[in-house]
Amino acid sequence: MPELPEVEVIRRDLDREVAGKKIKAVEATGLRSIRRHKSKKAFISAVEGHTIKSVTRRGKYIVMRLDGDTALVAHLGMSGRLLRAKNAKVPSPKHLHVVFTFSDNSQLRFVDPRTFGEMFVTSYLEIEDEVTELAHLGVDPLDEAMSWETFGRLITSRHTKLKTLLMDQKFVAGIGNIYSDEILFAAGLRWDRTADSLSAEEIRRLSRAIIETLNEAVKYRGSSLADEQYVDLFGQPGGFQDRHQVYDREGKSCPRCYRTLVRARYSNRSTFFCEACQI
DNA sequence: ACGCCCGCCTGTAAGC
DNA sequence: TGCTTACAGGCGGGCG
């Protein structure tokens, strides 16, 4: 769920809301959410008393830089939420696992029903040595401008389905099931096309579709689906779901050619596409 | 290198 | 109505 656009929306709000604030107290109830640490105590002492300097993002990871050259890293997994509260009196939602209270008494809360998400503290300067997942991430499509020629060389070196490749965090960072379908529709390419079969023109279309789709999604503050968990830092849902062309639209008509959109099962996952517009 | 399945989780909804 | 099953999907790991 939270994919690059949703994580980016949260990052921007976090940078505005919590950067510069000092963490006065930390409460950790869900041990699974801080599973990289040996104990609750180890996590709390690494954070307490520190100030959040800035908030950046790498793929789906949120990196809160702390003073003392450490970083508080968050990955929301499938159902993780970061929520701001004015103070401790604001009622706690279900599945609240970690609470940071700042010196102005406002709070940052980590809520996660399915507990696939996590938070941990690591060295900021050696973050890539200590966190292999971050070191292995591919290019961030919103972060670094990559020429479509470079992108093309990377694509044609792989003999795998486009959908697999787009969702491979080591290839490009931040794309999940929703946006891979939207990107492939925008590019007019089938999910099961083999990467090394793409023409130069198709590579150009795909690289443009990645950037445009993700930028549009950020502009509309991400996607919140009916059964989905995503809300922003203030508890507000996104608006991009109303602009989805294919995702979760099986049986509805293609916005381009009006043919019925179909769903395929692939690796136990749903893929939505138009059989006419995507080749 | 790639495809594919599993395990980790809970909430929701469809099916019997 | 009430139980069971499927599904949602990010990600690492394992196996063929």
PDB file of C-alpha atoms (C1' of nucleotides) in Angstrom:
ATOM      1  CA  MET A   1       0.000   0.000   0.000  1.00  0.00           C
ATOM      2  CA  PRO A   2       1.996   2.908   0.969  1.00  0.00           C
ATOM      3  CA  GLU A   3       4.165   3.096  -2.095  1.00  0.00           C
ATOM      4  CA  LEU A   4       6.462   5.923  -3.145  1.00  0.00           C
ATOM      5  CA  PRO A   5       3.762   8.629  -3.539  1.00  0.00           C
ATOM      6  CA  GLU A   6       2.149   7.949  -0.165  1.00  0.00           C
ATOM      7  CA  VAL A   7       5.521   7.772   1.575  1.00  0.00           C
ATOM      8  CA  GLU A   8       6.577  11.010  -0.115  1.00  0.00           C
ATOM      9  CA  VAL A   9       3.408  12.799   1.054  1.00  0.00           C
ATOM     10  CA  ILE A  10       4.106  11.661   4.605  1.00  0.00           C
ATOM     11  CA  ARG A  11       7.752  12.683   4.321  1.00  0.00           C
ATOM     12  CA  ARG A  12       6.863  16.210   3.230  1.00  0.00           C
ATOM     13  CA  ASP A  13       4.397  16.617   6.068  1.00  0.00           C
ATOM     14  CA  LEU A  14       6.854  15.163   8.564  1.00  0.00           C
ATOM     15  CA  ASP A  15       9.553  17.547   7.414  1.00  0.00           C
ATOM     16  CA  ARG A  16       7.171  20.416   8.101  1.00  0.00           C
ATOM     17  CA  GLU A  17       5.681  19.058  11.327  1.00  0.00           C
ATOM     18  CA  VAL A  18       8.436  17.331  13.260  1.00  0.00           C
ATOM     19  CA  ALA A  19      11.765  18.563  11.902  1.00  0.00           C
ATOM     20  CA  GLY A  20      13.429  20.692  14.558  1.00  0.00           C
ATOM     21  CA  LYS A  21      11.523  19.041  17.391  1.00  0.00           C
ATOM     22  CA  LYS A  22      13.174  17.356  20.322  1.00  0.00           C
ATOM     23  CA  ILE A  23      12.001  13.895  21.336  1.00  0.00           C
ATOM     24  CA  LYS A  24      11.238  14.142  25.039  1.00  0.00           C
ATOM     25  CA  ALA A  25       9.873  10.660  25.622  1.00  0.00           C
ATOM     26  CA  VAL A  26       9.352   7.408  23.742  1.00  0.00           C
ATOM     27  CA  GLU A  27       6.897   4.642  24.443  1.00  0.00           C
ATOM     28  CA  ALA A  28       7.153   1.323  22.662  1.00  0.00           C
ATOM     29  CA  THR A  29       4.473  -1.273  23.216  1.00  0.00           C
ATOM     30  CA  GLY A  30       4.676  -3.325  20.053  1.00  0.00           C
ATOM     31  CA  LEU A  31       7.993  -5.141  20.190  1.00  0.00           C
ATOM     32  CA  ARG A  32       7.544  -6.460  16.671  1.00  0.00           C
ATOM     33  CA  SER A  33       7.585  -2.929  15.292  1.00  0.00           C
ATOM     34  CA  ILE A  34      11.102  -2.370  16.649  1.00  0.00           C
ATOM     35  CA  ARG A  35      12.302  -5.923  15.991  1.00  0.00           C
ATOM     36  CA  ARG A  36      15.765  -4.923  14.790  1.00  0.00           C
ATOM     37  CA  HIS A  37      16.632  -3.804  18.286  1.00  0.00           C
ATOM     38  CA  LYS A  38      17.616  -6.239  20.997  1.00  0.00           C
ATOM     39  CA  SER A  39      15.338  -4.611  23.527  1.00  0.00           C
ATOM     40  CA  LYS A  40      12.768  -1.897  23.989  1.00  0.00           C
ATOM     41  CA  LYS A  41      15.316  -0.097  26.123  1.00  0.00           C
ATOM     42  CA  ALA A  42      17.927  -0.070  23.360  1.00  0.00           C
ATOM     43  CA  PHE A  43      15.478   1.539  20.945  1.00  0.00           C
ATOM     44  CA  ILE A  44      14.224   4.113  23.433  1.00  0.00           C
ATOM     45  CA  SER A  45      17.673   5.205  24.586  1.00  0.00           C
ATOM     46  CA  ALA A  46      18.798   5.628  20.968  1.00  0.00           C
ATOM     47  CA  VAL A  47      16.013   8.116  20.328  1.00  0.00           C
ATOM     48  CA  GLU A  48      15.137   9.847  23.568  1.00  0.00           C
ATOM     49  CA  GLY A  49      16.561  13.315  24.011  1.00  0.00           C
ATOM     50  CA  HIS A  50      17.460  13.674  20.348  1.00  0.00           C
ATOM     51  CA  THR A  51      16.242  16.270  17.890  1.00  0.00           C
ATOM     52  CA  ILE A  52      14.912  15.464  14.430  1.00  0.00           C
ATOM     53  CA  LYS A  53      16.984  17.480  11.981  1.00  0.00           C
ATOM     54  CA  SER A  54      15.376  16.639   8.650  1.00  0.00           C
ATOM     55  CA  VAL A  55      13.239  14.017   6.969  1.00  0.00           C
ATOM     56  CA  THR A  56      14.251  12.338   3.727  1.00  0.00           C
ATOM     57  CA  ARG A  57      13.093   9.312   1.785  1.00  0.00           C
ATOM     58  CA  ARG A  58      14.726   6.406  -0.014  1.00  0.00           C
ATOM     59  CA  GLY A  59      12.178   4.372  -1.959  1.00  0.00           C
ATOM     60  CA  LYS A  60       9.558   3.406   0.593  1.00  0.00           C
ATOM     61  CA  TYR A  61      11.815   4.151   3.569  1.00  0.00           C
ATOM     62  CA  ILE A  62      11.413   7.316   5.611  1.00  0.00           C
ATOM     63  CA  VAL A  63      14.679   8.537   7.105  1.00  0.00           C
ATOM     64  CA  MET A  64      14.486  10.978  10.007  1.00  0.00           C
ATOM     65  CA  ARG A  65      17.931  12.350  10.636  1.00  0.00           C
ATOM     66  CA  LEU A  66      18.670  12.911  14.307  1.00  0.00           C
ATOM     67  CA  ASP A  67      21.357  14.999  15.928  1.00  0.00           C
ATOM     68  CA  GLY A  68      24.398  12.930  16.833  1.00  0.00           C
ATOM     69  CA  ASP A  69      24.532  11.485  13.309  1.00  0.00           C
ATOM     70  CA  THR A  70      21.945   8.800  13.767  1.00  0.00           C
ATOM     71  CA  ALA A  71      18.773   8.159  11.786  1.00  0.00           C
ATOM     72  CA  LEU A  72      15.354   6.996  12.814  1.00  0.00           C
ATOM     73  CA  VAL A  73      14.167   4.911   9.881  1.00  0.00           C
ATOM     74  CA  ALA A  74      10.573   3.884   9.247  1.00  0.00           C
ATOM     75  CA  HIS A  75       9.084   1.457   6.755  1.00  0.00           C
ATOM     76  CA  LEU A  76       5.297   1.307   6.738  1.00  0.00           C
ATOM     77  CA  GLY A  77       5.002  -2.155   5.220  1.00  0.00           C
ATOM     78  CA  MET A  78       1.408  -2.780   4.224  1.00  0.00           C
ATOM     79  CA  SER A  79      -0.606  -1.103   6.890  1.00  0.00           C
ATOM     80  CA  GLY A  80       1.722   1.209   8.805  1.00  0.00           C
ATOM     81  CA  ARG A  81       0.679   4.768   9.551  1.00  0.00           C
ATOM     82  CA  LEU A  82       2.536   7.703  11.020  1.00  0.00           C
ATOM     83  CA  LEU A  83       0.122  10.058  12.719  1.00  0.00           C
ATOM     84  CA  ARG A  84       0.609  13.373  14.374  1.00  0.00           C
ATOM     85  CA  ALA A  85      -1.283  14.184  17.570  1.00  0.00           C
ATOM     86  CA  LYS A  86      -1.547  17.608  19.195  1.00  0.00           C
ATOM     87  CA  ASN A  87      -0.949  16.064  22.602  1.00  0.00           C
ATOM     88  CA  ALA A  88      -1.292  12.877  24.642  1.00  0.00           C
ATOM     89  CA  LYS A  89      -4.964  13.539  25.252  1.00  0.00           C
ATOM     90  CA  VAL A  90      -5.889  12.770  21.653  1.00  0.00           C
ATOM     91  CA  PRO A  91      -7.456   9.282  21.816  1.00  0.00           C
ATOM     92  CA  SER A  92      -5.170   6.443  20.770  1.00  0.00           C
ATOM     93  CA  PRO A  93      -6.165   4.333  17.807  1.00  0.00           C
ATOM     94  CA  LYS A  94      -6.013   0.548  17.804  1.00  0.00           C
ATOM     95  CA  HIS A  95      -2.672  -1.113  16.995  1.00  0.00           C
ATOM     96  CA  LEU A  96      -0.598   1.763  18.309  1.00  0.00           C
ATOM     97  CA  HIS A  97       2.954   0.470  18.730  1.00  0.00           C
ATOM     98  CA  VAL A  98       5.325   3.413  19.168  1.00  0.00           C
ATOM     99  CA  VAL A  99       4.726   6.941  20.476  1.00  0.00           C
ATOM    100  CA  PHE A 100       7.223   9.801  20.338  1.00  0.00           C
ATOM    101  CA  THR A 101       6.405  12.782  22.536  1.00  0.00           C
ATOM    102  CA  PHE A 102       8.162  16.037  21.659  1.00  0.00           C
ATOM    103  CA  SER A 103       9.149  18.784  24.050  1.00  0.00           C
ATOM    104  CA  ASP A 104       6.111  20.811  22.934  1.00  0.00           C
ATOM    105  CA  ASN A 105       3.950  17.823  23.999  1.00  0.00           C
ATOM    106  CA  SER A 106       2.869  17.022  20.463  1.00  0.00           C
ATOM    107  CA  GLN A 107       3.248  13.397  19.430  1.00  0.00           C
ATOM    108  CA  LEU A 108       4.220  11.246  16.487  1.00  0.00           C
ATOM    109  CA  ARG A 109       2.495   7.876  16.573  1.00  0.00           C
ATOM    110  CA  PHE A 110       3.272   4.670  14.715  1.00  0.00           C
ATOM    111  CA  VAL A 111       0.176   2.574  14.104  1.00  0.00           C
ATOM    112  CA  ASP A 112       0.309  -0.728  12.247  1.00  0.00           C
ATOM    113  CA  PRO A 113      -2.407  -3.436  12.319  1.00  0.00           C
ATOM    114  CA  ARG A 114      -0.541  -6.009  10.241  1.00  0.00           C
ATOM    115  CA  THR A 115       2.839  -5.259  11.778  1.00  0.00           C
ATOM    116  CA  PHE A 116       4.771  -5.684   8.546  1.00  0.00           C
ATOM    117  CA  GLY A 117       6.127  -2.209   9.085  1.00  0.00           C
ATOM    118  CA  GLU A 118       8.975  -1.308  11.391  1.00  0.00           C
ATOM    119  CA  MET A 119      11.064   1.462  12.905  1.00  0.00           C
ATOM    120  CA  PHE A 120      14.717   1.374  13.828  1.00  0.00           C
ATOM    121  CA  VAL A 121      17.664   3.591  14.637  1.00  0.00           C
ATOM    122  CA  THR A 122      20.936   3.332  12.780  1.00  0.00           C
ATOM    123  CA  SER A 123      24.048   5.388  12.085  1.00  0.00           C
ATOM    124  CA  TYR A 124      23.286   8.140   9.594  1.00  0.00           C
ATOM    125  CA  LEU A 125      26.747   8.269   8.069  1.00  0.00           C
ATOM    126  CA  GLU A 126      27.050   4.505   7.715  1.00  0.00           C
ATOM    127  CA  ILE A 127      23.397   3.863   7.020  1.00  0.00           C
ATOM    128  CA  GLU A 128      24.181   2.005   3.799  1.00  0.00           C
ATOM    129  CA  ASP A 129      26.628  -0.296   5.557  1.00  0.00           C
ATOM    130  CA  GLU A 130      24.322  -1.046   8.420  1.00  0.00           C
ATOM    131  CA  VAL A 131      21.096  -1.395   6.462  1.00  0.00           C
ATOM    132  CA  THR A 132      21.594  -3.610   3.436  1.00  0.00           C
ATOM    133  CA  GLU A 133      18.034  -3.052   2.215  1.00  0.00           C
ATOM    134  CA  LEU A 134      18.779   0.641   1.813  1.00  0.00           C
ATOM    135  CA  ALA A 135      22.141   0.005   0.193  1.00  0.00           C
ATOM    136  CA  HIS A 136      20.556  -2.305  -2.372  1.00  0.00           C
ATOM    137  CA  LEU A 137      17.779   0.046  -3.413  1.00  0.00           C
ATOM    138  CA  GLY A 138      17.668   1.015  -7.060  1.00  0.00           C
ATOM    139  CA  VAL A 139      17.253   4.534  -8.411  1.00  0.00           C
ATOM    140  CA  ASP A 140      14.570   6.664  -6.846  1.00  0.00           C
ATOM    141  CA  PRO A 141      12.530   7.920  -9.801  1.00  0.00           C
ATOM    142  CA  LEU A 142      11.549  11.167  -8.072  1.00  0.00           C
ATOM    143  CA  ASP A 143      14.934  11.777  -6.581  1.00  0.00           C
ATOM    144  CA  GLU A 144      17.464  11.391  -9.325  1.00  0.00           C
ATOM    145  CA  ALA A 145      16.906  12.343 -12.910  1.00  0.00           C
ATOM    146  CA  MET A 146      18.005   9.408 -15.023  1.00  0.00           C
ATOM    147  CA  SER A 147      18.269   9.678 -18.782  1.00  0.00           C
ATOM    148  CA  TRP A 148      16.037   7.298 -20.653  1.00  0.00           C
ATOM    149  CA  GLU A 149      19.113   5.926 -22.409  1.00  0.00           C
ATOM    150  CA  THR A 150      20.617   4.835 -19.097  1.00  0.00           C
ATOM    151  CA  PHE A 151      17.245   3.492 -18.025  1.00  0.00           C
ATOM    152  CA  GLY A 152      16.958   1.648 -21.331  1.00  0.00           C
ATOM    153  CA  ARG A 153      20.288  -0.082 -20.887  1.00  0.00           C
ATOM    154  CA  LEU A 154      19.205  -1.273 -17.459  1.00  0.00           C
ATOM    155  CA  ILE A 155      15.868  -2.510 -18.790  1.00  0.00           C
ATOM    156  CA  THR A 156      17.165  -4.397 -21.783  1.00  0.00           C
ATOM    157  CA  SER A 157      19.716  -6.178 -19.632  1.00  0.00           C
ATOM    158  CA  ARG A 158      16.889  -7.982 -17.854  1.00  0.00           C
ATOM    159  CA  HIS A 159      14.907 -10.930 -19.117  1.00  0.00           C
ATOM    160  CA  THR A 160      11.905 -10.659 -16.838  1.00  0.00           C
ATOM    161  CA  LYS A 161       8.325  -9.423 -16.924  1.00  0.00           C
ATOM    162  CA  LEU A 162       7.898  -5.649 -16.790  1.00  0.00           C
ATOM    163  CA  LYS A 163       5.681  -5.844 -13.735  1.00  0.00           C
ATOM    164  CA  THR A 164       8.274  -7.865 -11.816  1.00  0.00           C
ATOM    165  CA  LEU A 165      10.968  -5.411 -12.815  1.00  0.00           C
ATOM    166  CA  LEU A 166       8.987  -2.311 -11.819  1.00  0.00           C
ATOM    167  CA  MET A 167       8.220  -3.823  -8.426  1.00  0.00           C
ATOM    168  CA  ASP A 168      11.818  -4.893  -7.867  1.00  0.00           C
ATOM    169  CA  GLN A 169      13.120  -2.406  -5.295  1.00  0.00           C
ATOM    170  CA  LYS A 170      16.693  -3.128  -6.347  1.00  0.00           C
ATOM    171  CA  PHE A 171      15.847  -1.945  -9.860  1.00  0.00           C
ATOM    172  CA  VAL A 172      13.701   1.110  -9.138  1.00  0.00           C
ATOM    173  CA  ALA A 173      12.813   2.036  -5.588  1.00  0.00           C
ATOM    174  CA  GLY A 174       9.300   2.817  -4.467  1.00  0.00           C
ATOM    175  CA  ILE A 175       6.913   1.136  -6.917  1.00  0.00           C
ATOM    176  CA  GLY A 176       4.423  -1.457  -5.673  1.00  0.00           C
ATOM    177  CA  ASN A 177       1.377  -3.224  -7.030  1.00  0.00           C
ATOM    178  CA  ILE A 178      -0.873  -0.205  -7.571  1.00  0.00           C
ATOM    179  CA  TYR A 179       1.569   2.077  -9.323  1.00  0.00           C
ATOM    180  CA  SER A 180       3.134  -0.641 -11.462  1.00  0.00           C
ATOM    181  CA  ASP A 181      -0.304  -1.231 -13.011  1.00  0.00           C
ATOM    182  CA  GLU A 182      -0.952   2.495 -13.469  1.00  0.00           C
ATOM    183  CA  ILE A 183       2.493   3.080 -14.970  1.00  0.00           C
ATOM    184  CA  LEU A 184       2.178   0.176 -17.409  1.00  0.00           C
ATOM    185  CA  PHE A 185      -1.225   1.424 -18.560  1.00  0.00           C
ATOM    186  CA  ALA A 186       0.154   4.941 -19.043  1.00  0.00           C
ATOM    187  CA  ALA A 187       3.004   3.462 -21.060  1.00  0.00           C
ATOM    188  CA  GLY A 188       0.679   1.241 -23.127  1.00  0.00           C
ATOM    189  CA  LEU A 189       2.629  -1.870 -22.167  1.00  0.00           C
ATOM    190  CA  ARG A 190       1.412  -5.242 -20.929  1.00  0.00           C
ATOM    191  CA  TRP A 191       2.512  -6.392 -17.479  1.00  0.00           C
ATOM    192  CA  ASP A 192       3.926  -9.625 -18.884  1.00  0.00           C
ATOM    193  CA  ARG A 193       6.020  -8.119 -21.644  1.00  0.00           C
ATOM    194  CA  THR A 194       9.621  -9.185 -21.260  1.00  0.00           C
ATOM    195  CA  ALA A 195      11.877  -6.261 -20.404  1.00  0.00           C
ATOM    196  CA  ASP A 196      14.497  -7.058 -23.028  1.00  0.00           C
ATOM    197  CA  SER A 197      11.875  -7.030 -25.811  1.00  0.00           C
ATOM    198  CA  LEU A 198      11.208  -3.287 -25.539  1.00  0.00           C
ATOM    199  CA  SER A 199      11.946  -0.941 -28.432  1.00  0.00           C
ATOM    200  CA  ALA A 200      13.641   2.417 -27.878  1.00  0.00           C
ATOM    201  CA  GLU A 201      10.283   4.119 -28.279  1.00  0.00           C
ATOM    202  CA  GLU A 202       8.695   1.836 -25.665  1.00  0.00           C
ATOM    203  CA  ILE A 203      11.528   2.434 -23.231  1.00  0.00           C
ATOM    204  CA  ARG A 204      11.007   6.165 -23.620  1.00  0.00           C
ATOM    205  CA  ARG A 205       7.293   5.788 -22.972  1.00  0.00           C
ATOM    206  CA  LEU A 206       7.900   3.641 -19.905  1.00  0.00           C
ATOM    207  CA  SER A 207      10.438   5.981 -18.327  1.00  0.00           C
ATOM    208  CA  ARG A 208       8.152   8.941 -18.922  1.00  0.00           C
ATOM    209  CA  ALA A 209       5.169   7.041 -17.487  1.00  0.00           C
ATOM    210  CA  ILE A 210       7.071   6.208 -14.300  1.00  0.00           C
ATOM    211  CA  ILE A 211       7.907   9.817 -13.552  1.00  0.00           C
ATOM    212  CA  GLU A 212       4.585  11.296 -14.634  1.00  0.00           C
ATOM    213  CA  THR A 213       2.415   8.751 -12.835  1.00  0.00           C
ATOM    214  CA  LEU A 214       4.321   9.034  -9.562  1.00  0.00           C
ATOM    215  CA  ASN A 215       4.385  12.841  -9.710  1.00  0.00           C
ATOM    216  CA  GLU A 216       0.639  12.978 -10.369  1.00  0.00           C
ATOM    217  CA  ALA A 217       0.010  10.604  -7.470  1.00  0.00           C
ATOM    218  CA  VAL A 218       2.037  12.795  -5.096  1.00  0.00           C
ATOM    219  CA  LYS A 219       0.140  15.852  -6.348  1.00  0.00           C
ATOM    220  CA  TYR A 220      -3.151  14.190  -5.358  1.00  0.00           C
ATOM    221  CA  ARG A 221      -1.677  13.001  -2.053  1.00  0.00           C
ATOM    222  CA  GLY A 222      -1.540   9.297  -2.802  1.00  0.00           C
ATOM    223  CA  SER A 223      -4.078   6.490  -3.091  1.00  0.00           C
ATOM    224  CA  SER A 224      -6.478   5.354  -0.365  1.00  0.00           C
ATOM    225  CA  LEU A 225      -8.503   2.325  -1.409  1.00  0.00           C
ATOM    226  CA  ALA A 226     -11.675   1.117   0.286  1.00  0.00           C
ATOM    227  CA  ASP A 227     -10.005  -1.721   2.165  1.00  0.00           C
ATOM    228  CA  GLU A 228      -6.781   0.161   2.476  1.00  0.00           C
ATOM    229  CA  GLN A 229      -5.018   1.619   5.415  1.00  0.00           C
ATOM    230  CA  TYR A 230      -3.320   4.644   3.965  1.00  0.00           C
ATOM    231  CA  VAL A 231      -3.975   8.062   5.456  1.00  0.00           C
ATOM    232  CA  ASP A 232      -1.553  10.958   5.743  1.00  0.00           C
ATOM    233  CA  LEU A 233       0.094  12.377   8.852  1.00  0.00           C
ATOM    234  CA  PHE A 234      -3.146  14.168   9.733  1.00  0.00           C
ATOM    235  CA  GLY A 235      -5.363  11.139   9.203  1.00  0.00           C
ATOM    236  CA  GLN A 236      -6.656  12.335   5.840  1.00  0.00           C
ATOM    237  CA  PRO A 237      -7.049   9.934   2.895  1.00  0.00           C
ATOM    238  CA  GLY A 238      -5.453  10.662  -0.458  1.00  0.00           C
ATOM    239  CA  GLY A 239      -7.261  11.533  -3.661  1.00  0.00           C
ATOM    240  CA  PHE A 240      -5.421   9.675  -6.401  1.00  0.00           C
ATOM    241  CA  GLN A 241      -7.635   6.568  -6.178  1.00  0.00           C
ATOM    242  CA  ASP A 242     -10.300   8.540  -8.054  1.00  0.00           C
ATOM    243  CA  ARG A 243      -7.851   8.962 -10.894  1.00  0.00           C
ATOM    244  CA  HIS A 244      -6.778   5.334 -11.176  1.00  0.00           C
ATOM    245  CA  GLN A 245      -7.068   4.183 -14.771  1.00  0.00           C
ATOM    246  CA  VAL A 246      -6.876   0.417 -14.222  1.00  0.00           C
ATOM    247  CA  TYR A 247      -6.027  -0.570 -10.654  1.00  0.00           C
ATOM    248  CA  ASP A 248      -8.945  -2.303  -8.908  1.00  0.00           C
ATOM    249  CA  ARG A 249     -11.146  -1.560 -11.940  1.00  0.00           C
ATOM    250  CA  GLU A 250     -11.745  -5.085 -13.225  1.00  0.00           C
ATOM    251  CA  GLY A 251     -14.959  -5.238 -15.286  1.00  0.00           C
ATOM    252  CA  LYS A 252     -15.104  -1.471 -15.706  1.00  0.00           C
ATOM    253  CA  SER A 253     -14.405   0.145 -19.022  1.00  0.00           C
ATOM    254  CA  CYS A 254     -10.982   1.277 -20.147  1.00  0.00           C
ATOM    255  CA  PRO A 255     -10.783   5.083 -19.913  1.00  0.00           C
ATOM    256  CA  ARG A 256      -9.085   5.144 -23.303  1.00  0.00           C
ATOM    257  CA  CYS A 257     -10.838   2.589 -25.520  1.00  0.00           C
ATOM    258  CA  TYR A 258     -13.874   1.634 -23.387  1.00  0.00           C
ATOM    259  CA  ARG A 259     -13.143  -2.062 -23.565  1.00  0.00           C
ATOM    260  CA  THR A 260     -13.615  -4.053 -20.376  1.00  0.00           C
ATOM    261  CA  LEU A 261     -10.578  -4.012 -18.113  1.00  0.00           C
ATOM    262  CA  VAL A 262      -9.332  -7.396 -16.941  1.00  0.00           C
ATOM    263  CA  ARG A 263      -7.529  -8.822 -13.962  1.00  0.00           C
ATOM    264  CA  ALA A 264      -4.761 -11.390 -14.056  1.00  0.00           C
ATOM    265  CA  ARG A 265      -3.367 -13.378 -11.157  1.00  0.00           C
ATOM    266  CA  TYR A 266       0.354 -13.387 -11.090  1.00  0.00           C
ATOM    267  CA  SER A 267       2.526 -14.596  -8.232  1.00  0.00           C
ATOM    268  CA  ASN A 268      -0.556 -14.600  -6.032  1.00  0.00           C
ATOM    269  CA  ARG A 269      -1.099 -10.944  -6.767  1.00  0.00           C
ATOM    270  CA  SER A 270      -3.667  -9.060  -8.825  1.00  0.00           C
ATOM    271  CA  THR A 271      -2.735  -7.209 -11.981  1.00  0.00           C
ATOM    272  CA  PHE A 272      -5.198  -4.956 -13.765  1.00  0.00           C
ATOM    273  CA  PHE A 273      -4.865  -3.951 -17.394  1.00  0.00           C
ATOM    274  CA  CYS A 274      -6.502  -3.286 -20.754  1.00  0.00           C
ATOM    275  CA  GLU A 275      -6.003  -6.019 -23.337  1.00  0.00           C
ATOM    276  CA  ALA A 276      -6.430  -3.554 -26.176  1.00  0.00           C
ATOM    277  CA  CYS A 277      -4.395  -0.551 -25.071  1.00  0.00           C
ATOM    278  CA  GLN A 278      -1.499  -2.436 -23.523  1.00  0.00           C
ATOM    279  CA  ILE A 279       0.686  -4.428 -25.881  1.00  0.00           C
TER     280      ILE A 279
ATOM    281  C1'  DA B   1      18.769 -15.157 -13.612  1.00  0.00           C
ATOM    282  C1'  DC B   2      14.164 -15.966 -13.131  1.00  0.00           C
ATOM    283  C1'  DG B   3       9.638 -17.774 -11.525  1.00  0.00           C
ATOM    284  C1'  DC B   4       7.042 -18.943  -7.865  1.00  0.00           C
ATOM    285  C1'  DC B   5       5.689 -20.042  -3.268  1.00  0.00           C
ATOM    286  C1'  DC B   6       5.864 -19.248   1.707  1.00  0.00           C
ATOM    287  C1'  DG B   7       5.706 -16.826   6.102  1.00  0.00           C
ATOM    288  C1'  DC B   8       4.839 -12.900   8.520  1.00  0.00           C
ATOM    289  C1'  DC B   9       0.030 -10.329  10.150  1.00  0.00           C
ATOM    290  C1'  DT B  10      -5.024  -8.485  10.765  1.00  0.00           C
ATOM    291  C1'  DG B  11      -9.401  -6.836   9.027  1.00  0.00           C
ATOM    292  C1'  DT B  12     -12.948  -7.402   5.820  1.00  0.00           C
ATOM    293  C1'  DA B  13     -15.913  -9.759   2.935  1.00  0.00           C
ATOM    294  C1'  DA B  14     -17.546 -13.470   0.284  1.00  0.00           C
ATOM    295  C1'  DG B  15     -19.002 -18.326   0.315  1.00  0.00           C
ATOM    296  C1'  DC B  16     -21.189 -22.458   2.272  1.00  0.00           C
TER     297       DC B  16
ATOM    298  C1'  DT C   1     -26.627 -16.579  11.450  1.00  0.00           C
ATOM    299  C1'  DG C   2     -21.881 -18.426  12.029  1.00  0.00           C
ATOM    300  C1'  DC C   3     -18.081 -20.555  10.603  1.00  0.00           C
ATOM    301  C1'  DT C   4     -14.359 -20.964   7.160  1.00  0.00           C
ATOM    302  C1'  DT C   5     -11.766 -19.270   3.478  1.00  0.00           C
ATOM    303  C1'  DA C   6      -9.835 -15.887   0.408  1.00  0.00           C
ATOM    304  C1'  DC C   7      -7.808 -11.672  -0.226  1.00  0.00           C
ATOM    305  C1'  DA C   8      -5.303  -7.430   0.431  1.00  0.00           C
ATOM    306  C1'  DG C   9       0.188  -6.948  -0.411  1.00  0.00           C
ATOM    307  C1'  DG C  10       5.689  -5.398   1.102  1.00  0.00           C
ATOM    308  C1'  DC C  11       9.610  -8.003   1.496  1.00  0.00           C
ATOM    309  C1'  DG C  12      13.040 -11.534   2.576  1.00  0.00           C
ATOM    310  C1'  DG C  13      14.094 -16.224   1.939  1.00  0.00           C
ATOM    311  C1'  DG C  14      14.217 -20.587  -0.210  1.00  0.00           C
ATOM    312  C1'  DC C  15      13.889 -23.839  -3.876  1.00  0.00           C
ATOM    313  C1'  DG C  16      13.509 -25.659  -8.633  1.00  0.00           C
TER     314       DG C  16
END
